[in-house]
PDB file of C-alpha atoms and ligand atoms in Angstrom:
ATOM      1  CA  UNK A   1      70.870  97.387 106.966  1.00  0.00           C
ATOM      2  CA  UNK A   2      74.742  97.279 106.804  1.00  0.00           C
ATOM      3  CA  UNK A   3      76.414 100.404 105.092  1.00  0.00           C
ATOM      4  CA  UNK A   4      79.510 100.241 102.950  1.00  0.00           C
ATOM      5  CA  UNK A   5      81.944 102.488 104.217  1.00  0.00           C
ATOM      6  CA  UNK A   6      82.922 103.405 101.061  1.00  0.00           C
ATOM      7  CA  UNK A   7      81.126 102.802  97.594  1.00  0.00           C
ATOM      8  CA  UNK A   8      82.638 103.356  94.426  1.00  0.00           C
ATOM      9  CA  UNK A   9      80.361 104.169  90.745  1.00  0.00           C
ATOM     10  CA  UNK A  10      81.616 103.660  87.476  1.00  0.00           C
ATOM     11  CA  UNK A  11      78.488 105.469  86.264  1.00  0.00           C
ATOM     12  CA  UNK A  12      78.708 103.828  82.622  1.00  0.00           C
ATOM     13  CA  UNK A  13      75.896 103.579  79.864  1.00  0.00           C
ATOM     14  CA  UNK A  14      75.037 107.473  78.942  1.00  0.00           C
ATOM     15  CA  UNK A  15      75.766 106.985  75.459  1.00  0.00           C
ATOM     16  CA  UNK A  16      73.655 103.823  74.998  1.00  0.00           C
ATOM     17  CA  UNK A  17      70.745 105.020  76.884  1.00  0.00           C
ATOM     18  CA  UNK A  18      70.754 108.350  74.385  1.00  0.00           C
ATOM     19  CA  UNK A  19      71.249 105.850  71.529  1.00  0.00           C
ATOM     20  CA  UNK A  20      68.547 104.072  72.376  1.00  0.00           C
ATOM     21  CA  UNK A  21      65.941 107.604  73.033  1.00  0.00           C
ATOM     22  CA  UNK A  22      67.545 108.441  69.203  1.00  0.00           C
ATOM     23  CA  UNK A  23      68.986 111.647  71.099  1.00  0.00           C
ATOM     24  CA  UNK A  24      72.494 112.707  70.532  1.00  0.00           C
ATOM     25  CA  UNK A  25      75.133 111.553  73.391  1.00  0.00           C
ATOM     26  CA  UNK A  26      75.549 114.208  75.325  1.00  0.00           C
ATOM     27  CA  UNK A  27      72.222 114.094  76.194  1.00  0.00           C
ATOM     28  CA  UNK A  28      72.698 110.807  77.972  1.00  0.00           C
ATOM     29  CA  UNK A  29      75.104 113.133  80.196  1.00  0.00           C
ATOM     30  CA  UNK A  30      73.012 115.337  80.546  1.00  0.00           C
ATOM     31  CA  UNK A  31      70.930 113.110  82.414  1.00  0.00           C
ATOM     32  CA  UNK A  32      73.576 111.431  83.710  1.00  0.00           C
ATOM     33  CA  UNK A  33      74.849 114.145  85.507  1.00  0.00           C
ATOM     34  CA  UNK A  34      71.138 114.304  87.217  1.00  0.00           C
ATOM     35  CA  UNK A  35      71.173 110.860  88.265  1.00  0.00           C
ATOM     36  CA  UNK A  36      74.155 111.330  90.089  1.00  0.00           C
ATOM     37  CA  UNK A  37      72.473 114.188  91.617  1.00  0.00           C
ATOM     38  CA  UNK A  38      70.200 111.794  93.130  1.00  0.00           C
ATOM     39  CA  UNK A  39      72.339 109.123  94.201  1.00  0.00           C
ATOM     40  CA  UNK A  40      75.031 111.863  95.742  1.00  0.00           C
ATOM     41  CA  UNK A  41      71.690 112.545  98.088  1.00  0.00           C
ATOM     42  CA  UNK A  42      70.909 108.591  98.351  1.00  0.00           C
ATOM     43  CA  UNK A  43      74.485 107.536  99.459  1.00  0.00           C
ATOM     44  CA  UNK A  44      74.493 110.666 101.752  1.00  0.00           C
ATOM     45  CA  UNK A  45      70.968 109.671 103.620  1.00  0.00           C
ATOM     46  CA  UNK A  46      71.650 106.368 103.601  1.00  0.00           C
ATOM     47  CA  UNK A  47      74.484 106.958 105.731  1.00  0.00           C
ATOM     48  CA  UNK A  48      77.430 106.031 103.394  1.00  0.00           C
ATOM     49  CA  UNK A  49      80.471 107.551 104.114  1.00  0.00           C
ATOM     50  CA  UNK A  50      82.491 108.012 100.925  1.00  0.00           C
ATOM     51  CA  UNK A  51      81.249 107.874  97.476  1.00  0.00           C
ATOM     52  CA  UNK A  52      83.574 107.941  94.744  1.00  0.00           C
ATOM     53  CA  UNK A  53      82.367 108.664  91.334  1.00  0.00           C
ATOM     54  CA  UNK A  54      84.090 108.413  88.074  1.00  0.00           C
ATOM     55  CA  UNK A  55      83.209 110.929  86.250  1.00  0.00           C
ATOM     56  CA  UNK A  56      86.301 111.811  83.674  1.00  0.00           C
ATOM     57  CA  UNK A  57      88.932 109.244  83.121  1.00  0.00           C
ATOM     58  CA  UNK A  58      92.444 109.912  81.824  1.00  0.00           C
ATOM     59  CA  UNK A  59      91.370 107.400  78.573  1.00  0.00           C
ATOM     60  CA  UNK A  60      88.425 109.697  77.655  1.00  0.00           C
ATOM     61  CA  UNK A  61      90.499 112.171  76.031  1.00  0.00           C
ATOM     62  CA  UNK A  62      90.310 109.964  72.998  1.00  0.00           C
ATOM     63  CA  UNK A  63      86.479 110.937  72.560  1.00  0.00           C
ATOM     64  CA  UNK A  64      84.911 113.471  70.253  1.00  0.00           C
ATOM     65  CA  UNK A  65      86.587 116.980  70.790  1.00  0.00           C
ATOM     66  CA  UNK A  66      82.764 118.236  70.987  1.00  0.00           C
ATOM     67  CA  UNK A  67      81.723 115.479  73.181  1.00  0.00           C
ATOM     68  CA  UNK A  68      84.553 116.042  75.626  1.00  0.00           C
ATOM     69  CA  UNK A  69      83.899 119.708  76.083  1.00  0.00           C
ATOM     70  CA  UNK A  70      79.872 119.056  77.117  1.00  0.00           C
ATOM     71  CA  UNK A  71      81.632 116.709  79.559  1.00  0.00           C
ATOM     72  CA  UNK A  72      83.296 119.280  81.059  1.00  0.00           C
ATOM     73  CA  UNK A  73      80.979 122.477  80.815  1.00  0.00           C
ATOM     74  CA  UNK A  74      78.191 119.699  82.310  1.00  0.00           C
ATOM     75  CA  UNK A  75      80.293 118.814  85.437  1.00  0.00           C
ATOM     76  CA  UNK A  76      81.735 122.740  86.009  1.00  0.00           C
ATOM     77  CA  UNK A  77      77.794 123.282  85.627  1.00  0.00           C
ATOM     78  CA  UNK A  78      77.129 120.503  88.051  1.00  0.00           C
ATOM     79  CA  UNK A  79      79.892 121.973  91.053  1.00  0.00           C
ATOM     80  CA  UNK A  80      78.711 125.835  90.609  1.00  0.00           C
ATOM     81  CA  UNK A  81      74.983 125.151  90.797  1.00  0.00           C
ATOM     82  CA  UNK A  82      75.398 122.231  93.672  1.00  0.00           C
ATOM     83  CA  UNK A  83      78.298 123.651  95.896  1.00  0.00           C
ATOM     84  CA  UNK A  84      75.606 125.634  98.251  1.00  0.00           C
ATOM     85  CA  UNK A  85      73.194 122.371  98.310  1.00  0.00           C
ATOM     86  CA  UNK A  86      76.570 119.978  98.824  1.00  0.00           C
ATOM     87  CA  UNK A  87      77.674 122.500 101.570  1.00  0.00           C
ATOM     88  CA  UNK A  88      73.848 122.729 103.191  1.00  0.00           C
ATOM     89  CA  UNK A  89      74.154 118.682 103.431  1.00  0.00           C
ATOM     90  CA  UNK A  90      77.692 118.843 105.092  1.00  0.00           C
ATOM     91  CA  UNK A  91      79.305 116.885 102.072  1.00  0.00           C
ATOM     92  CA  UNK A  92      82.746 117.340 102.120  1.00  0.00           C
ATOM     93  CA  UNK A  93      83.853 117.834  98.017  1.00  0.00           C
ATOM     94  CA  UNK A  94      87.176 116.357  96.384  1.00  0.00           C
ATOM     95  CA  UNK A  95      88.566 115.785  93.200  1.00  0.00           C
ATOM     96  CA  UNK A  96      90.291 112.986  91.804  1.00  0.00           C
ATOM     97  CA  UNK A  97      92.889 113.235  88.942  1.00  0.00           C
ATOM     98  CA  UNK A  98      95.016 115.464  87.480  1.00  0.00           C
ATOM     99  CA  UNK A  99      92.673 118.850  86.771  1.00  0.00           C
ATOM    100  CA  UNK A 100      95.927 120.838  85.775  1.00  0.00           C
ATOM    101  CA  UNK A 101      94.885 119.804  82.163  1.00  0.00           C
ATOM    102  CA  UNK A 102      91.628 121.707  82.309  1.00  0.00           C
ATOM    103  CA  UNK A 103      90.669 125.221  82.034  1.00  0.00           C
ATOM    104  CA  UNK A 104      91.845 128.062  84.462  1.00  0.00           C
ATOM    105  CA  UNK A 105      88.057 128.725  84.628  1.00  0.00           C
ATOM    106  CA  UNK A 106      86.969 124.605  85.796  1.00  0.00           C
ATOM    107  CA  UNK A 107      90.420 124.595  88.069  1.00  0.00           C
ATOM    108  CA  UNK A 108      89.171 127.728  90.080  1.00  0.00           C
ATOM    109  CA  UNK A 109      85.599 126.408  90.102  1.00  0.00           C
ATOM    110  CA  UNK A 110      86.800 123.161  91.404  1.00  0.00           C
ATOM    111  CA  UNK A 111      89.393 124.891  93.935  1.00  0.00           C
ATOM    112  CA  UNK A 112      86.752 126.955  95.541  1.00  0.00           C
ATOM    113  CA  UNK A 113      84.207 124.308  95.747  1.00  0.00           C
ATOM    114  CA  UNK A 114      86.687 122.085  97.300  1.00  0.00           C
ATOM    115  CA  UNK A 115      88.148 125.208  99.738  1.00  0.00           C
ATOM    116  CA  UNK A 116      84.366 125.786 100.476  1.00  0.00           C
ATOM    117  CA  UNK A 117      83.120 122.000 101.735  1.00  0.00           C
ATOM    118  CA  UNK A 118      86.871 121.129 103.518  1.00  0.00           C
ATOM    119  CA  UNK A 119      85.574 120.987 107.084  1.00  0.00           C
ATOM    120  CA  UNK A 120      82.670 119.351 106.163  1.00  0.00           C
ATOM    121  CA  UNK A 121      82.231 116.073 108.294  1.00  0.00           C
ATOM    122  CA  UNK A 122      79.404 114.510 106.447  1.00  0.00           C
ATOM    123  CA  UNK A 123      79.747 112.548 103.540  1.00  0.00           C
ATOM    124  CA  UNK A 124      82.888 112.558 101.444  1.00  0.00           C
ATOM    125  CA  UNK A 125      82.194 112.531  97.623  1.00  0.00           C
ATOM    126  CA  UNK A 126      85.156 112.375  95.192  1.00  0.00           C
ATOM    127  CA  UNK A 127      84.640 113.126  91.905  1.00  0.00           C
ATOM    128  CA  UNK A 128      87.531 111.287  89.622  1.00  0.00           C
ATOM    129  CA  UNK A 129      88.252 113.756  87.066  1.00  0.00           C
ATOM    130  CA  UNK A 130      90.810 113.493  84.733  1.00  0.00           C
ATOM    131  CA  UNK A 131      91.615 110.803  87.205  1.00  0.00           C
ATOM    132  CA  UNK A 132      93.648 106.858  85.529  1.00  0.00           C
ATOM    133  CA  UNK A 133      94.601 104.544  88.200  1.00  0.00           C
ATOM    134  CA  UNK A 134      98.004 103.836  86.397  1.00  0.00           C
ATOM    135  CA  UNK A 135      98.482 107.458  86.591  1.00  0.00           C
ATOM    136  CA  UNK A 136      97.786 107.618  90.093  1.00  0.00           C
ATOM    137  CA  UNK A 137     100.581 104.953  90.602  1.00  0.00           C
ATOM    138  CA  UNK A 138     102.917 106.613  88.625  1.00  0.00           C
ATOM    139  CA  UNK A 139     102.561 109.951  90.794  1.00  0.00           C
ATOM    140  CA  UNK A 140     102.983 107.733  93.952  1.00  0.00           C
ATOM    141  CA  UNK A 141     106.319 106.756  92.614  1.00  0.00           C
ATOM    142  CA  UNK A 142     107.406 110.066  91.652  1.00  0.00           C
ATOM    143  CA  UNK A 143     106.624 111.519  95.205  1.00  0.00           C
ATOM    144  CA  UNK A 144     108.631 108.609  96.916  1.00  0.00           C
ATOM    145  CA  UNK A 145     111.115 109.510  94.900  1.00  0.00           C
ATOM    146  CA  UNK A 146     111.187 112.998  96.300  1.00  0.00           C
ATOM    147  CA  UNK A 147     110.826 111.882  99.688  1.00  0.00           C
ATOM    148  CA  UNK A 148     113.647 109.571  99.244  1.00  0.00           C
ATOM    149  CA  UNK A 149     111.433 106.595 100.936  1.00  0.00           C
ATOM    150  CA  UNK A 150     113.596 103.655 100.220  1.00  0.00           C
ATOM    151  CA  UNK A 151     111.747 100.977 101.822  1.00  0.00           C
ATOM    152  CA  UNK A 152     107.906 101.453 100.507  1.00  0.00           C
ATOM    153  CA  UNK A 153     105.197  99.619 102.513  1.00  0.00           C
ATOM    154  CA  UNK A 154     101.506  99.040 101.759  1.00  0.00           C
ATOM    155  CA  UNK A 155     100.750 101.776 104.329  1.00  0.00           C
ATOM    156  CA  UNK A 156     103.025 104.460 102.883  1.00  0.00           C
ATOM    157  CA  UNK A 157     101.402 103.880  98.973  1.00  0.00           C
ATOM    158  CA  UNK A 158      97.975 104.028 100.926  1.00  0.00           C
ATOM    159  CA  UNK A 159      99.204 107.241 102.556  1.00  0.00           C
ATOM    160  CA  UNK A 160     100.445 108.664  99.060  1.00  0.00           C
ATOM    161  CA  UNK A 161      96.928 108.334  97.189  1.00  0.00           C
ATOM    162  CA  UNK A 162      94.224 110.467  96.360  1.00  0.00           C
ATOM    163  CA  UNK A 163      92.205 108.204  99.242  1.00  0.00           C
ATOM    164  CA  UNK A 164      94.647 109.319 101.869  1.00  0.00           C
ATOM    165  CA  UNK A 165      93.066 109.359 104.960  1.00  0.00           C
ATOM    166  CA  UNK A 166      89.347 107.309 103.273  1.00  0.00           C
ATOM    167  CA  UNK A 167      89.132 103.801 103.571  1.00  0.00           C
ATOM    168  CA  UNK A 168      89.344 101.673 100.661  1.00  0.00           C
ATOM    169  CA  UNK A 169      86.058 101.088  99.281  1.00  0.00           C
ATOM    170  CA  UNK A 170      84.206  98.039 100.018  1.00  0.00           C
ATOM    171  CA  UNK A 171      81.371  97.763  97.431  1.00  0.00           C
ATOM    172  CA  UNK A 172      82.396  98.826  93.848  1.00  0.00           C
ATOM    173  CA  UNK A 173      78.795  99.173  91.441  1.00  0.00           C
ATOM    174  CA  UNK A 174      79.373  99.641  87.748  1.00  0.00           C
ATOM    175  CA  UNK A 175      76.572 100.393  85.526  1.00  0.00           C
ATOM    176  CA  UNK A 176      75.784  99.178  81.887  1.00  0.00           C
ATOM    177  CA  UNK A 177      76.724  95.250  82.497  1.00  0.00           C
ATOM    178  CA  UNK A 178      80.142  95.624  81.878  1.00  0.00           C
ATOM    179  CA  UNK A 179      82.695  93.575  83.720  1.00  0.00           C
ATOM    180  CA  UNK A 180      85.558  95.990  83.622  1.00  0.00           C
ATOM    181  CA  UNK A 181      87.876  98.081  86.380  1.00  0.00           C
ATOM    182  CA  UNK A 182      88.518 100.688  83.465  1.00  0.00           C
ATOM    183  CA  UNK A 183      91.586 102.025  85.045  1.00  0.00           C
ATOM    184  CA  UNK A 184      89.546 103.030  88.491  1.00  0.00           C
ATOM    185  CA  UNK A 185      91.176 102.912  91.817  1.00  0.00           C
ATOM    186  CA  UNK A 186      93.445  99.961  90.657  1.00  0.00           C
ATOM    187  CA  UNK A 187      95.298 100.139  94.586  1.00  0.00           C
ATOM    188  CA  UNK A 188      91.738 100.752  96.175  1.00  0.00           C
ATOM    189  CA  UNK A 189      89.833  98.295  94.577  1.00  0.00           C
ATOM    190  CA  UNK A 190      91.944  95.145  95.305  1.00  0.00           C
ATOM    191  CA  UNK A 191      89.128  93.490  97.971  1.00  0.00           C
ATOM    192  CA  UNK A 192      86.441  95.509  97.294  1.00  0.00           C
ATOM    193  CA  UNK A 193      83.126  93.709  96.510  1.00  0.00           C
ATOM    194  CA  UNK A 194      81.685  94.176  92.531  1.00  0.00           C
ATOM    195  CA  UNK A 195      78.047  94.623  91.883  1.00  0.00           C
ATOM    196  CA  UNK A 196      77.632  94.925  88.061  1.00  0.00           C
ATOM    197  CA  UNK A 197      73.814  96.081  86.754  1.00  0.00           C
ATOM    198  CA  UNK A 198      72.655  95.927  83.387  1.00  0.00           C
ATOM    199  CA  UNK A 199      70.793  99.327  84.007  1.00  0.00           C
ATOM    200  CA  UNK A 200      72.207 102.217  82.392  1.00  0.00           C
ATOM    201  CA  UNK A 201      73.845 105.367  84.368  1.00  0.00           C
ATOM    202  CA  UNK A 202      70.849 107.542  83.653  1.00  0.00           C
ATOM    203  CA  UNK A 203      68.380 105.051  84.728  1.00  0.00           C
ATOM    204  CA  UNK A 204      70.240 104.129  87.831  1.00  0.00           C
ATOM    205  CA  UNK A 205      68.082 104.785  91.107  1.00  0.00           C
ATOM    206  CA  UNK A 206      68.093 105.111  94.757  1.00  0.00           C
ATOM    207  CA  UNK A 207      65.839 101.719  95.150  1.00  0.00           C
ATOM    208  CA  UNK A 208      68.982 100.186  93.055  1.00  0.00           C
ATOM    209  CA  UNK A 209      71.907 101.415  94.877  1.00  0.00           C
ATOM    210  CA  UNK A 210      69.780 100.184  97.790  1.00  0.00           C
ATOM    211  CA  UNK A 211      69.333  96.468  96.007  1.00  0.00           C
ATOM    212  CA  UNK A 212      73.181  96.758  95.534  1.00  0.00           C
ATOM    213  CA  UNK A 213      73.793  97.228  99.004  1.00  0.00           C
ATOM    214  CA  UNK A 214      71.897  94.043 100.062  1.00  0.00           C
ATOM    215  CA  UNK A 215      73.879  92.014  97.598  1.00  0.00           C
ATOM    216  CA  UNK A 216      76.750  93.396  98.931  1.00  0.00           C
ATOM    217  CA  UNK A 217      75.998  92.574 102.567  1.00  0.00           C
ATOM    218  CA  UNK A 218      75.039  89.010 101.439  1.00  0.00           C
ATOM    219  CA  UNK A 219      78.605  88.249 100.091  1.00  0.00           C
ATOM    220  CA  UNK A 220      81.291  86.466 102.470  1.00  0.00           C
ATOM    221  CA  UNK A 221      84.444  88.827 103.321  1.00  0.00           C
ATOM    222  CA  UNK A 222      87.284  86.492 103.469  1.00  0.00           C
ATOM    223  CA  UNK A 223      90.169  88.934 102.677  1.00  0.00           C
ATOM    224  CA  UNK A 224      92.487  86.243 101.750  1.00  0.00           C
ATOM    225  CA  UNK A 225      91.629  83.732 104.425  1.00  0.00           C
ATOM    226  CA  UNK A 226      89.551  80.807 104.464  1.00  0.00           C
ATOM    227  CA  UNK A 227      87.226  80.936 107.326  1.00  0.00           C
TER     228      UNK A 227
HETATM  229  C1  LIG B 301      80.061 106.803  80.602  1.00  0.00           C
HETATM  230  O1  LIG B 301      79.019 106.810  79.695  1.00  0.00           O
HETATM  231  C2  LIG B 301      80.030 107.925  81.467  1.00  0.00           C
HETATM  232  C3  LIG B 301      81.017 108.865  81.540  1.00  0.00           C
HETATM  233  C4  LIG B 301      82.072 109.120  80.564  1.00  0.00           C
HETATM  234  C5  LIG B 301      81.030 109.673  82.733  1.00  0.00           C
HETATM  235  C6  LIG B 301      80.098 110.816  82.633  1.00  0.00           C
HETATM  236  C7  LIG B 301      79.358 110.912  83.842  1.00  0.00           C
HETATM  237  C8  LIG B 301      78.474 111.861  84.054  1.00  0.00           C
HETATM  238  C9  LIG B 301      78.169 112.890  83.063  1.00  0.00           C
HETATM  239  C10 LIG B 301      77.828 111.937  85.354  1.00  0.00           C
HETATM  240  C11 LIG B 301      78.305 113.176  86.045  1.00  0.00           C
HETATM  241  C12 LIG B 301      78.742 112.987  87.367  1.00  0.00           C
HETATM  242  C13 LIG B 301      78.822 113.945  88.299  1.00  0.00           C
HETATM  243  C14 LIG B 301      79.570 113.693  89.513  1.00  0.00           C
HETATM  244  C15 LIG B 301      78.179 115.253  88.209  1.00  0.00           C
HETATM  245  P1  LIG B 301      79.422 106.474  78.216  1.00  0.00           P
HETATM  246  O2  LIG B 301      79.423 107.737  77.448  1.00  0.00           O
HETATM  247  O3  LIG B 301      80.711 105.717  78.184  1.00  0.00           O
HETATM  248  O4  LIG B 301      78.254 105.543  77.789  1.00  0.00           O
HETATM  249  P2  LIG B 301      78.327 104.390  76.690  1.00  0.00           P
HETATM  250  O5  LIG B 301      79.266 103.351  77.225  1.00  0.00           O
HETATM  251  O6  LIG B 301      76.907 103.921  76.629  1.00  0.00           O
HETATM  252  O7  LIG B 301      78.796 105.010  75.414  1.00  0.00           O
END
């Protein structure tokens, strides 16, 4: 079968599939967070490269003060308990976003985990956190700014985002059957391939990221051209 280099998971749908169980929301996290579990071992077997997950965007701020924080104490849970499983795998760990905004506490957690899986050469899994694609822009500006880079080329942006170094990704799957980028990897995402599934995040399986990647190697690459 033909891998994606890259896949990309806007893991959407906890709320509704709580909603629908007549539990409270954060229990869809809850399971949520062990779905991704699951798939983080899928992508890496199946011999993905890069999985990028959104996990936290810069927009979900606006949610429920008491809904944000089981957010966060869920995926600080989910880096401390996995880090010696992610490390035992050779996954290399990185965050997407700006985590200055969290707690000392989740920053150091994060910072080690990172520190600890950096020569890692299996897969790469980001975790956007705290992470807007406008926002991601805007801090490529600033830094050209500092550098004093007056003629900017695709190559340099490339060079400037939290991908540096990844290629873009080629198969984007969002969860939910919603037909939006949310404000995800805006630069990244501009010929990837988009799978949308009516499942919800916490149903999501291995046997559908697998149906996903079929799809995707069914669809004709053009990149522009016509051939
Ligand atoms: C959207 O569901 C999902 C999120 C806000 C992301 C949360 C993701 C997890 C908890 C998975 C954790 C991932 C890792 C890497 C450990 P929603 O609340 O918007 O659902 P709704 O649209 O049905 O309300």
């Amino acid at each position: 079968m033909f891998i994606p280099e890259h896949v990309a998971i806007i893991m959407d749908g906890n709320g509704r599939w709580a909603k629908k169980k007549f539990l409270p929301r954060t229990f869809g996290h809850k399971q949520g967070v062990k779905t991704a579990k699951k798939i983080i071992i899928a992508a890496n077997n199946f011999g993905i490269k890069n999985l990028t997950l959104y996990a936290f965007s810069t927009e979900n701020w606006k949610r429920p003060k008491k809904e944000i924080n089981v957010l966060l104490l869920l995926l600080n849970k989910f880096i401390k308990e996995e880090l010696i499983e992610l490390n035992k795998l050779n996954i290399k760990l990185k965050v997407f976003g700006d985590i200055s905004k969290f707690n000392n506490n989740i920053i150091k957690d994060i910072e080690f985990a990172c520190n600890t899986t950096s020569k890692n050469k299996g897969l790469k899994l980001n975790i956007a956190l705290n992470y807007g694609g406008r926002q991601e822009l805007v801090h490529v500006f600033e830094k050209m700014l500092i550098l004093n880079i007056k003629k900017p080329t695709e190559k340099i942006v490339s060079s400037l985002l939290y991908t540096k170094g990844q290629p873009d990704p080629d198969l984007l799957i969002r969860t939910s059957g919603e037909f939006r980028l949310s404000n995800f990897l805006l630069w990244q995402l501009a010929y990837s391939e988009i799978y949308v599934t009516k499942k919800l995040w916490p149903d999501f399986t291995e046997r559908d990221l697998k149906n996903a990647m079929i799809k995707f190697r069914e669809r004709k690459r053009r990149f522009g051209s016509c051939s």
